[in-house]
Every structure is written in C-alpha cells, then in structure tokens.
Amino acid sequence: MADKTNIAPEKEQDINELRKVRLDKLRTLQDAGQDPFVITKYDQTHHSKEIKDNFESLEGKTVSIAGRMMSKRVMGKASFCNVQDLQGNIQSYVARDSIGEEEYKAFKKLDIGDIIGITGEVFKTKTGEISIHASSLVLLSKSLQILPEKFHGMTNTDMRYRQRYIDLIMNQDVKQTFVNRSKIISTIRSYLDSQGFMEVETPMLVPNAGGAAARPFETHFNALDLDIKLRISLELYLKRLIVGGLEKVYEIGRVFRNEGLDTRHNPEFTLMELYQAYTDYHGMMDLTENLYRHVAKEVLGTTVISYNGVEMDLGKPFERITMVDAVKKYSGVDFNEIHTLEEARKVADEHHVEYEDRHKKGDILSLFFEEFAEEHLIQPTFVIDHPIEISPLTKKKPEDPDYVERFEFFMNGWEMANAYSELNDPIDQRERFKAQEALLAQGDEEANTTDEDFLYALELGMPPTGGIGFGIDRMVMLLTDSPAIRDVLFFPTMKPLD
C-alpha cells in the first residue's frame, strides 16, 4: 500500500508511470532468464560500518556486501552508487571495465530501492570516502514501488507508523531506536540472569484477568465453549511459581488493556514482572536502581540521560519519598492530619480535585498525588507507602495498616515501575478480592475479580516475596529520547484507514 496522503493527482500519475516502467524492466529480465526473484541466497562477508571501522586492515581486500541501493550517479563508463544495509551505508565505484560491458548496461537500468549484492576491493576515493571498487554486481530483488524523496524522507507521522518498513528504510535514526530497544531488553535479561533469576512464560489467554487495575479484552474459545480474556498483567501466575518453590522468576511479554491511545499508552505493550522470595519492597528498590543504572551504562555508555532536553542522572542515589510526604510537598495538604472520609472530601473540594462517591480517603490521597505531585518527579524517585484502597495485592505496613509496602518508580514525571511487598496472607487476600468485587458491582470496570485458584495457591503457603512490574516501552522511550510510545513499537495499534 503506497502512501498517497496529500499526493496531487498529477504526482500520483507520475508515480504510476514510474511503477509501470519498473514492471516493464522486471518482465524484460524475466523474459531474458534473469528473474531476480529466483535467487535464493547471497554470501555477505561484511557490512558497511564494519568495513569503515576496519578500513586499515581491509584496504585492498575483497569483500561482499548486500543491501538496498539508495542513490546512483551514472557518468559514462564509470558510476557510483550507495548501498544501505543493516549497519548504515557505503559507496561503491562501478566501472564498465571492471564488471564487464553487459553487466554495466544492466547496472545502469537498476532503480533506486533495488536490492543488490556487490563484490569488490575496499579502497578510498580521492575525496577520502571509503568505498568498494566493484568487480561484480548482482540484482537480488527488484523494487516495484517508489521510495519517498530522499531529502524529504517519510515525514507523514501517521504513515510512518502504518508503514514502518518504509520508515526504517528512509530514517536511520528510527532504525537505531529499534536496535537500542533490542539491546535494552537483552541487557535486562543478561542482568537478571546474572542475579540468579529464571525467565519463564505464563498464559496470555486467561479465565480471570487480574493483577492490575485495567479493563481486559474479551474473546471466546470455541473448542471449550469458554469466555476468556487477554491478560492485563503477569502477576498472579508468576506468584503461583513462587508458591511452587521457584525463588526468583521473571517474564518479559505482551499484556493487553482495553483502554485509550495516547503518547504513553498502547492497548498492547511489553511488560516485565519479576518476583523474588524472601525479600520485600526495599529489595525491589535496590534491584530497580541497580538495573536501570546497569542498562544505561551498557546501552548508552553513560548514566546521565537526556529526554526532550531534560537531563536525568541515574548515577546518583534515587530519592525515596512517601506518597503522603510528596502530596504535602507539592500541594501543601498533609494527609496525616486528615482522619475521616468527610475531611478528605472537604479538602478535595477546596483544591478542586474531582472524586467519585465510591472513593475512600486513600483514593483521594492518590488523586491528590496524581494532580499535584507526579509532574514534579523528574529525577529518579521512589514514591513509597501507598494507601491500602489502591493496592489490593500488597502487604500492609505493620505499624500503619491504612498503608501498604508499595512503591512506584518515577522519572520524567512518568510512572516507570510498580512494586510491592507481596500480600501472602490468603485470608486477607480473599477480603481484598471481595472489596474489588464490590467495586466491580458499582461499575468499576477495572476492578479485579476473585481468583479461587490463586487463593488456593496462597493457602498452600507463599514465602515473603518482593515483586515489581516494569513498563519496557516507557523505559525504551526515555533511553532513546523518543517522544511517543508509537516511536518505540514497530507496529503500534492504528485506526484503520477506511
């Protein structure tokens, strides 16, 4: 599907004519027994950056590269072309006397976008550009579409997301973002593996989508005539594994939430959750701080990152502040002095914080935090000790049962991770599920439902456990200075064009 957005009719006609020319060239090749699509392999020996980085040892040696031809300058008996591969691009000098008269004629008929293989000697031109002096050139795949204009690139943001393959061809910084995304995830894995964690996989299709406050997608499994949901979290199955005796587990996988689209939300996204027996939320804070610092060093080579011109320092100790203290600091309201729901509603009215009838004192504290504090948490910050009303799977603080041992990790004003000292009391957990069921009955579509199998697992006994969930996509956004979640997803969810 070509990008025809804002293309004038005469321009579209020109493009159709150019496509017809390319199709005619393909048919001519096929009629001559030179169909490029029958070629099954090409032996690459090097990539562009590898050649440039190792020029001194490769000068005068024969290499073979393959990639997409992005430009061509024909100058009589000798020409230049530029080939783009995984690592970047490199120039090739193509001369009739070096590759032969027929091959040179064929080369002159190639189009921008064709995928070619070139074998030749590495050398440096008079202007100092590292190049390949071609001794042979082969067409590996014929491009039948017209690439966007080189110097304008692919600037229509909507089409960039819909046609990521063109975006990757035309915008090298986009390709680097996704290379870094892969590095970030592999670095997370290697770090956790080194810490004794075991990577596991748990179901995506579940009868009960719990572990988070979100609306699930629902579907029907015909073979069992069963209504099921897509998971919104990884939590409840990973905790079952802790019950089973696996002391350190993690999973990196897709979760699905039936909610809106914006710069930080996509209905399917990558979540990492990990659980460690015999530790608590303080242990999870230490792990988070060490992990973020390690990933930044390995992928970016520094612990000071910049997002939209704002510097954040992962090298310094991360701040730790209670939710009550954060609200007091940024709104002036001290919830330690608020003892009843009526008092909480009164102060909310005074500060124009909207709440619902079902909201309790702890919910209103959370609303105050979202309204007044979140945006100020730019440097790495752990916001700890949340109200029990918003934390149905978390251990109470022994000295203050209105609050739980939970933290959210913030950077750039965004929530980056959520962690608990996990609730392992099955009786308390059943009561929390009942409270969630009541909220569901009142119309809260994001409330959890009771998971009897999970409760049975807890009744067998789960050790004291710390757990955390990381939003991988937001982490990639920060570390690659990407403005929207769609910029770090190869194929984000889009509204159909029709």
Coordinates of C-alpha atoms in Angstrom, one line a residue, residues 58-424:
L58 CA 40.6 -4.3 4.8
E59 CA 42.1 -1.9 2.3
G60 CA 42.8 -3.7 -0.9
K61 CA 40.9 -6.8 0.2
T62 CA 37.9 -8.2 -1.5
V63 CA 34.5 -8.0 0.3
S64 CA 30.9 -8.8 -0.5
I65 CA 28.1 -6.6 0.7
A66 CA 24.3 -6.6 0.1
G67 CA 21.6 -4.0 0.7
R68 CA 19.3 -1.5 -0.9
M69 CA 20.6 0.9 -3.5
M70 CA 19.7 4.4 -2.2
S71 CA 21.4 6.5 -4.9
K72 CA 23.1 6.2 -8.2
R73 CA 25.3 8.6 -10.3
V74 CA 26.0 7.3 -13.9
M75 CA 28.9 9.0 -15.5
G76 CA 29.6 7.3 -18.9
K77 CA 31.9 4.4 -18.4
A78 CA 32.0 4.6 -14.6
S79 CA 29.4 5.3 -12.0
F80 CA 28.8 5.5 -8.2
C81 CA 26.0 4.0 -6.2
N82 CA 25.3 4.0 -2.5
V83 CA 24.2 0.8 -0.7
Q84 CA 22.3 0.8 2.6
D85 CA 22.5 -2.3 4.8
L86 CA 21.7 -3.1 8.5
Q87 CA 24.6 -1.0 9.8
G88 CA 24.4 2.0 7.6
N89 CA 25.6 2.8 4.0
I90 CA 28.7 2.6 1.9
Q91 CA 29.6 3.9 -1.6
S92 CA 30.5 1.6 -4.5
Y93 CA 32.5 2.6 -7.6
V94 CA 31.1 0.7 -10.6
A95 CA 33.2 0.8 -13.8
R96 CA 32.4 -0.9 -17.1
D97 CA 36.0 -2.2 -17.4
S98 CA 35.8 -3.8 -14.0
I99 CA 32.4 -5.6 -14.2
G100 CA 32.0 -6.1 -17.9
E101 CA 30.1 -4.4 -20.7
E102 CA 26.8 -6.4 -20.3
E103 CA 26.8 -6.2 -16.5
Y104 CA 27.4 -2.4 -16.7
K105 CA 24.5 -2.0 -19.1
A106 CA 22.3 -3.9 -16.6
F107 CA 23.6 -1.8 -13.7
K108 CA 22.6 1.4 -15.5
K109 CA 19.0 0.1 -15.7
L110 CA 18.7 -0.5 -11.9
D111 CA 16.4 1.6 -9.9
I112 CA 16.6 3.3 -6.5
G113 CA 15.3 0.8 -4.0
D114 CA 16.6 -2.3 -5.8
I115 CA 18.4 -4.7 -3.5
I116 CA 21.8 -5.6 -4.9
G117 CA 24.9 -7.6 -4.0
I118 CA 28.4 -6.2 -4.7
T119 CA 31.8 -7.9 -4.5
G120 CA 34.9 -5.8 -4.9
E121 CA 38.0 -4.3 -3.3
V122 CA 38.0 -1.8 -0.4
F123 CA 39.6 1.5 -1.3
K124 CA 39.4 5.2 -0.5
T125 CA 38.5 7.8 -3.2
K126 CA 40.4 11.0 -3.9
T127 CA 37.9 12.8 -1.7
G128 CA 38.7 10.4 1.2
E129 CA 35.5 8.4 1.1
I130 CA 35.8 4.7 1.9
S131 CA 34.3 2.7 -0.9
I132 CA 34.1 -0.6 -2.7
H133 CA 35.5 -1.0 -6.3
A134 CA 33.0 -3.4 -7.7
S135 CA 34.2 -6.4 -9.6
S136 CA 30.8 -8.0 -9.8
L137 CA 27.2 -6.8 -9.1
V138 CA 24.0 -8.8 -8.9
L139 CA 20.4 -7.8 -8.7
L140 CA 18.9 -9.7 -5.7
S141 CA 15.4 -8.2 -5.6
K142 CA 13.5 -5.7 -7.9
S143 CA 11.8 -2.8 -6.1
L144 CA 8.5 -2.2 -7.8
Q145 CA 7.4 0.7 -5.6
I146 CA 8.8 4.3 -5.4
L147 CA 10.6 5.3 -2.2
P148 CA 9.8 8.8 -0.8
E149 CA 12.0 11.6 -1.9
K150 CA 15.4 11.2 -0.2
F151 CA 15.8 14.6 1.2
H152 CA 12.2 14.9 2.5
G153 CA 12.1 11.4 3.9
M154 CA 8.9 10.0 5.2
T155 CA 7.5 12.9 7.1
N156 CA 3.8 11.9 7.5
T157 CA 3.8 10.6 11.0
D158 CA 0.7 8.6 10.6
M159 CA 2.1 6.8 7.6
R160 CA 5.4 6.3 9.3
Y161 CA 3.7 4.2 11.9
R162 CA 1.5 2.3 9.4
Q163 CA 4.4 1.6 7.0
R164 CA 7.2 1.1 9.5
Y165 CA 9.2 -0.8 6.8
I166 CA 9.5 2.4 4.7
D167 CA 10.3 4.4 7.9
L168 CA 13.2 2.0 8.6
I169 CA 14.5 2.4 5.1
M170 CA 14.3 6.2 5.0
N171 CA 15.1 7.2 8.6
Q172 CA 18.3 5.7 10.0
D173 CA 17.7 7.2 13.5
V174 CA 14.5 5.2 13.6
K175 CA 16.4 2.0 12.9
Q176 CA 18.8 2.9 15.6
T177 CA 16.0 3.3 18.1
F178 CA 14.8 -0.2 17.5
V179 CA 18.4 -1.6 17.6
N180 CA 18.7 0.1 21.0
R181 CA 15.3 -1.3 22.1
S182 CA 16.7 -4.8 21.4
K183 CA 19.9 -4.0 23.3
I184 CA 17.9 -2.7 26.3
I185 CA 15.8 -5.9 26.5
S186 CA 18.8 -8.2 26.1
T187 CA 20.7 -6.3 28.7
I188 CA 17.8 -6.6 31.2
R189 CA 17.8 -10.3 30.5
S190 CA 21.5 -10.8 31.0
Y191 CA 21.5 -8.7 34.2
L192 CA 18.6 -10.7 35.8
D193 CA 20.2 -14.0 34.7
S194 CA 23.4 -12.9 36.4
Q195 CA 21.4 -12.3 39.6
G196 CA 20.0 -15.8 39.6
F197 CA 16.6 -15.1 38.1
M198 CA 14.9 -17.7 35.9
E199 CA 13.0 -16.5 32.8
V200 CA 9.6 -18.1 32.5
E201 CA 6.4 -17.9 30.3
T202 CA 2.9 -17.8 31.5
P203 CA -0.5 -17.8 29.7
M204 CA -1.8 -14.9 27.7
L205 CA -5.3 -16.3 27.4
V206 CA -6.8 -16.5 30.9
P207 CA -10.2 -17.1 32.5
N208 CA -9.6 -14.3 35.1
A209 CA -7.5 -11.2 34.1
G210 CA -6.2 -9.9 37.4
G211 CA -3.1 -8.3 38.8
A212 CA -3.8 -4.7 37.7
A213 CA -6.5 -2.1 37.5
A214 CA -7.4 -2.3 33.8
R215 CA -10.2 -3.3 31.5
P216 CA -9.4 -6.5 29.7
F217 CA -10.1 -7.6 26.1
E218 CA -12.5 -10.5 26.0
T219 CA -12.8 -13.3 23.5
H220 CA -14.4 -16.8 23.2
F221 CA -12.6 -20.1 22.9
N222 CA -14.7 -22.2 20.6
A223 CA -13.2 -25.6 21.4
L224 CA -14.1 -25.4 25.1
D225 CA -17.1 -23.0 24.6
L226 CA -15.4 -20.8 27.1
D227 CA -15.3 -17.0 27.5
I228 CA -11.7 -15.9 28.2
K229 CA -9.7 -12.7 28.4
L230 CA -6.3 -11.5 27.3
R231 CA -4.0 -10.9 30.3
I232 CA -3.6 -7.4 31.7
S233 CA -0.7 -8.4 34.0
L234 CA 1.8 -11.2 34.6
E235 CA 1.4 -11.2 38.4
L236 CA -0.9 -13.9 39.5
Y237 CA 0.7 -16.7 37.5
L238 CA 4.3 -15.7 38.5
K239 CA 3.3 -15.7 42.2
R240 CA 2.0 -19.3 41.7
L241 CA 5.5 -20.2 40.6
I242 CA 6.9 -18.6 43.8
V243 CA 4.4 -20.9 45.7
G244 CA 5.8 -23.8 43.7
G245 CA 9.3 -23.1 45.0
L246 CA 10.9 -21.1 42.2
E247 CA 12.6 -18.3 44.3
K248 CA 13.5 -15.8 41.5
V249 CA 11.4 -15.6 38.4
Y250 CA 10.7 -13.0 35.7
E251 CA 8.8 -12.7 32.4
I252 CA 9.0 -10.2 29.6
G253 CA 5.9 -10.3 27.5
R254 CA 2.9 -8.6 25.9
V255 CA -0.1 -7.6 28.0
F256 CA -3.3 -6.2 26.8
R257 CA -5.5 -3.4 28.2
N258 CA -8.7 -2.2 26.6
E259 CA -8.2 1.5 27.1
G260 CA -7.4 4.6 25.2
L261 CA -4.4 5.6 23.0
D262 CA -2.1 8.4 23.7
T263 CA 1.6 9.2 23.7
R264 CA 2.3 6.8 26.6
H265 CA -0.4 4.2 26.1
N266 CA -1.0 1.4 23.5
P267 CA -3.5 -1.3 24.1
E268 CA -0.8 -4.0 23.8
F269 CA 2.5 -3.3 25.3
T270 CA 5.6 -5.0 26.8
L271 CA 5.7 -5.6 30.5
M272 CA 8.4 -7.2 32.6
E273 CA 7.4 -8.5 36.0
L274 CA 9.8 -10.3 38.4
Y275 CA 9.3 -11.9 41.8
Q276 CA 11.9 -12.8 44.4
A277 CA 11.2 -14.9 47.5
Y278 CA 12.5 -13.8 50.9
T279 CA 12.8 -10.1 50.2
D280 CA 10.5 -7.0 50.3
Y281 CA 9.8 -3.7 48.5
H282 CA 13.1 -2.4 49.8
G283 CA 14.9 -5.2 48.0
M284 CA 12.9 -4.3 44.8
M285 CA 14.1 -0.7 45.1
D286 CA 17.7 -1.8 45.3
L287 CA 17.2 -4.0 42.3
T288 CA 15.4 -1.3 40.3
E289 CA 18.2 1.2 40.9
N290 CA 20.9 -1.2 40.0
L291 CA 19.1 -2.5 36.9
Y292 CA 18.4 1.0 35.5
R293 CA 21.9 2.1 36.1
H294 CA 23.4 -1.0 34.5
V295 CA 21.2 -0.8 31.4
A296 CA 22.0 2.9 30.8
K297 CA 25.8 2.2 31.1
E298 CA 25.7 -0.9 28.8
V299 CA 23.4 0.6 26.1
L300 CA 24.3 4.3 26.2
G301 CA 27.7 4.3 27.8
T302 CA 26.6 6.8 30.5
T303 CA 24.2 7.1 33.5
V304 CA 23.2 10.7 32.5
I305 CA 20.4 10.6 30.0
S306 CA 18.6 13.4 28.3
Y307 CA 14.9 13.3 27.4
N308 CA 13.4 16.3 25.4
G309 CA 16.3 18.4 26.6
V310 CA 16.0 17.5 30.3
E311 CA 18.9 15.7 31.9
M312 CA 18.2 12.8 34.4
D313 CA 21.1 11.3 36.4
L314 CA 20.8 7.6 37.1
G315 CA 24.2 7.6 38.7
K316 CA 23.1 9.3 41.9
P317 CA 21.1 7.6 44.7
F318 CA 17.4 7.6 43.8
E319 CA 15.2 9.7 46.0
R320 CA 12.7 7.9 48.3
I321 CA 9.6 9.8 49.5
T322 CA 6.3 8.6 50.9
M323 CA 3.1 9.4 48.9
V324 CA 1.8 11.4 51.9
D325 CA 5.0 13.5 52.0
A326 CA 5.0 14.0 48.2
V327 CA 1.4 15.3 48.4
K328 CA 2.3 17.6 51.3
K329 CA 5.4 18.9 49.5
Y330 CA 3.7 19.8 46.2
S331 CA 0.1 20.6 47.4
G332 CA 0.6 21.8 51.0
V333 CA -2.0 19.2 52.2
D334 CA -0.9 16.9 55.0
F335 CA -3.0 13.7 54.9
N336 CA -1.5 12.7 58.2
E337 CA -3.8 15.4 59.6
I338 CA -6.9 14.0 57.7
H339 CA -8.6 11.2 59.6
T340 CA -12.0 10.8 58.0
L341 CA -13.6 10.5 54.6
E342 CA -15.5 13.6 55.1
E343 CA -12.3 15.6 55.8
A344 CA -10.7 14.1 52.7
R345 CA -13.7 15.1 50.6
K346 CA -13.7 18.6 52.0
V347 CA -10.0 19.2 51.2
A348 CA -10.6 17.8 47.8
D349 CA -13.4 20.2 47.1
E350 CA -11.2 23.1 48.3
H351 CA -8.4 22.1 45.9
H352 CA -10.8 21.3 43.0
V353 CA -9.8 17.6 43.0
E354 CA -12.6 15.6 41.4
Y355 CA -13.6 12.3 43.1
E356 CA -16.4 9.7 42.8
D357 CA -18.9 8.6 45.5
R358 CA -17.1 5.2 45.8
H359 CA -13.7 6.8 46.5
K360 CA -12.4 6.5 50.1
K361 CA -9.8 8.6 51.9
G362 CA -6.9 6.6 50.3
D363 CA -8.3 7.0 46.8
I364 CA -8.5 10.8 47.4
L365 CA -4.9 10.8 48.6
S366 CA -3.9 9.1 45.3
L367 CA -5.9 11.6 43.3
F368 CA -4.1 14.4 45.1
F369 CA -0.8 12.8 44.2
E370 CA -1.7 12.5 40.5
E371 CA -2.9 16.1 40.4
F372 CA -0.1 17.8 42.3
A373 CA 3.0 15.7 42.6
E374 CA 3.6 13.4 39.6
E375 CA 4.7 16.1 37.2
H376 CA 7.4 17.2 39.5
L377 CA 9.1 13.8 39.8
I378 CA 11.7 14.3 37.0
Q379 CA 14.8 12.8 38.6
P380 CA 14.7 9.1 39.6
T381 CA 12.3 8.8 42.5
F382 CA 10.7 6.0 44.5
V383 CA 7.2 7.1 45.8
I384 CA 6.6 4.6 48.7
D385 CA 3.8 3.6 51.1
H386 CA 0.6 3.8 49.2
P387 CA -2.9 3.8 50.7
I388 CA -4.4 0.3 51.0
E389 CA -7.5 1.2 48.9
I390 CA -5.5 1.3 45.7
S391 CA -3.3 -1.7 46.4
P392 CA -5.3 -4.9 46.6
L393 CA -2.4 -7.3 46.3
T394 CA 0.1 -5.7 48.7
K395 CA 1.2 -6.3 52.3
K396 CA 0.0 -3.8 54.9
K397 CA 2.6 -1.8 56.8
P398 CA 2.6 -3.4 60.2
E399 CA 2.8 -0.1 62.1
D400 CA 0.2 1.6 59.9
P401 CA -2.4 -0.8 58.3
D402 CA -4.0 2.1 56.3
Y403 CA -0.9 2.0 54.1
V404 CA 0.9 -0.8 52.3
E405 CA 4.5 -1.6 51.4
R406 CA 4.4 -0.5 47.8
F407 CA 6.4 1.9 45.7
E408 CA 6.0 3.4 42.2
F409 CA 9.2 4.4 40.4
F410 CA 9.0 7.8 38.6
M411 CA 11.2 9.6 36.1
N412 CA 10.4 12.5 33.8
G413 CA 7.0 12.7 35.7
W414 CA 6.1 9.2 34.4
E415 CA 5.4 6.1 36.4
M416 CA 8.1 3.7 35.2
A417 CA 7.6 0.7 37.6
N418 CA 5.3 -0.5 40.3
A419 CA 6.4 -2.8 43.2
Y420 CA 5.2 -4.4 46.4
S421 CA 6.0 -6.4 49.4
E422 CA 3.6 -9.1 48.1
L423 CA 0.5 -10.0 50.1
N424 CA 0.9 -13.6 51.1

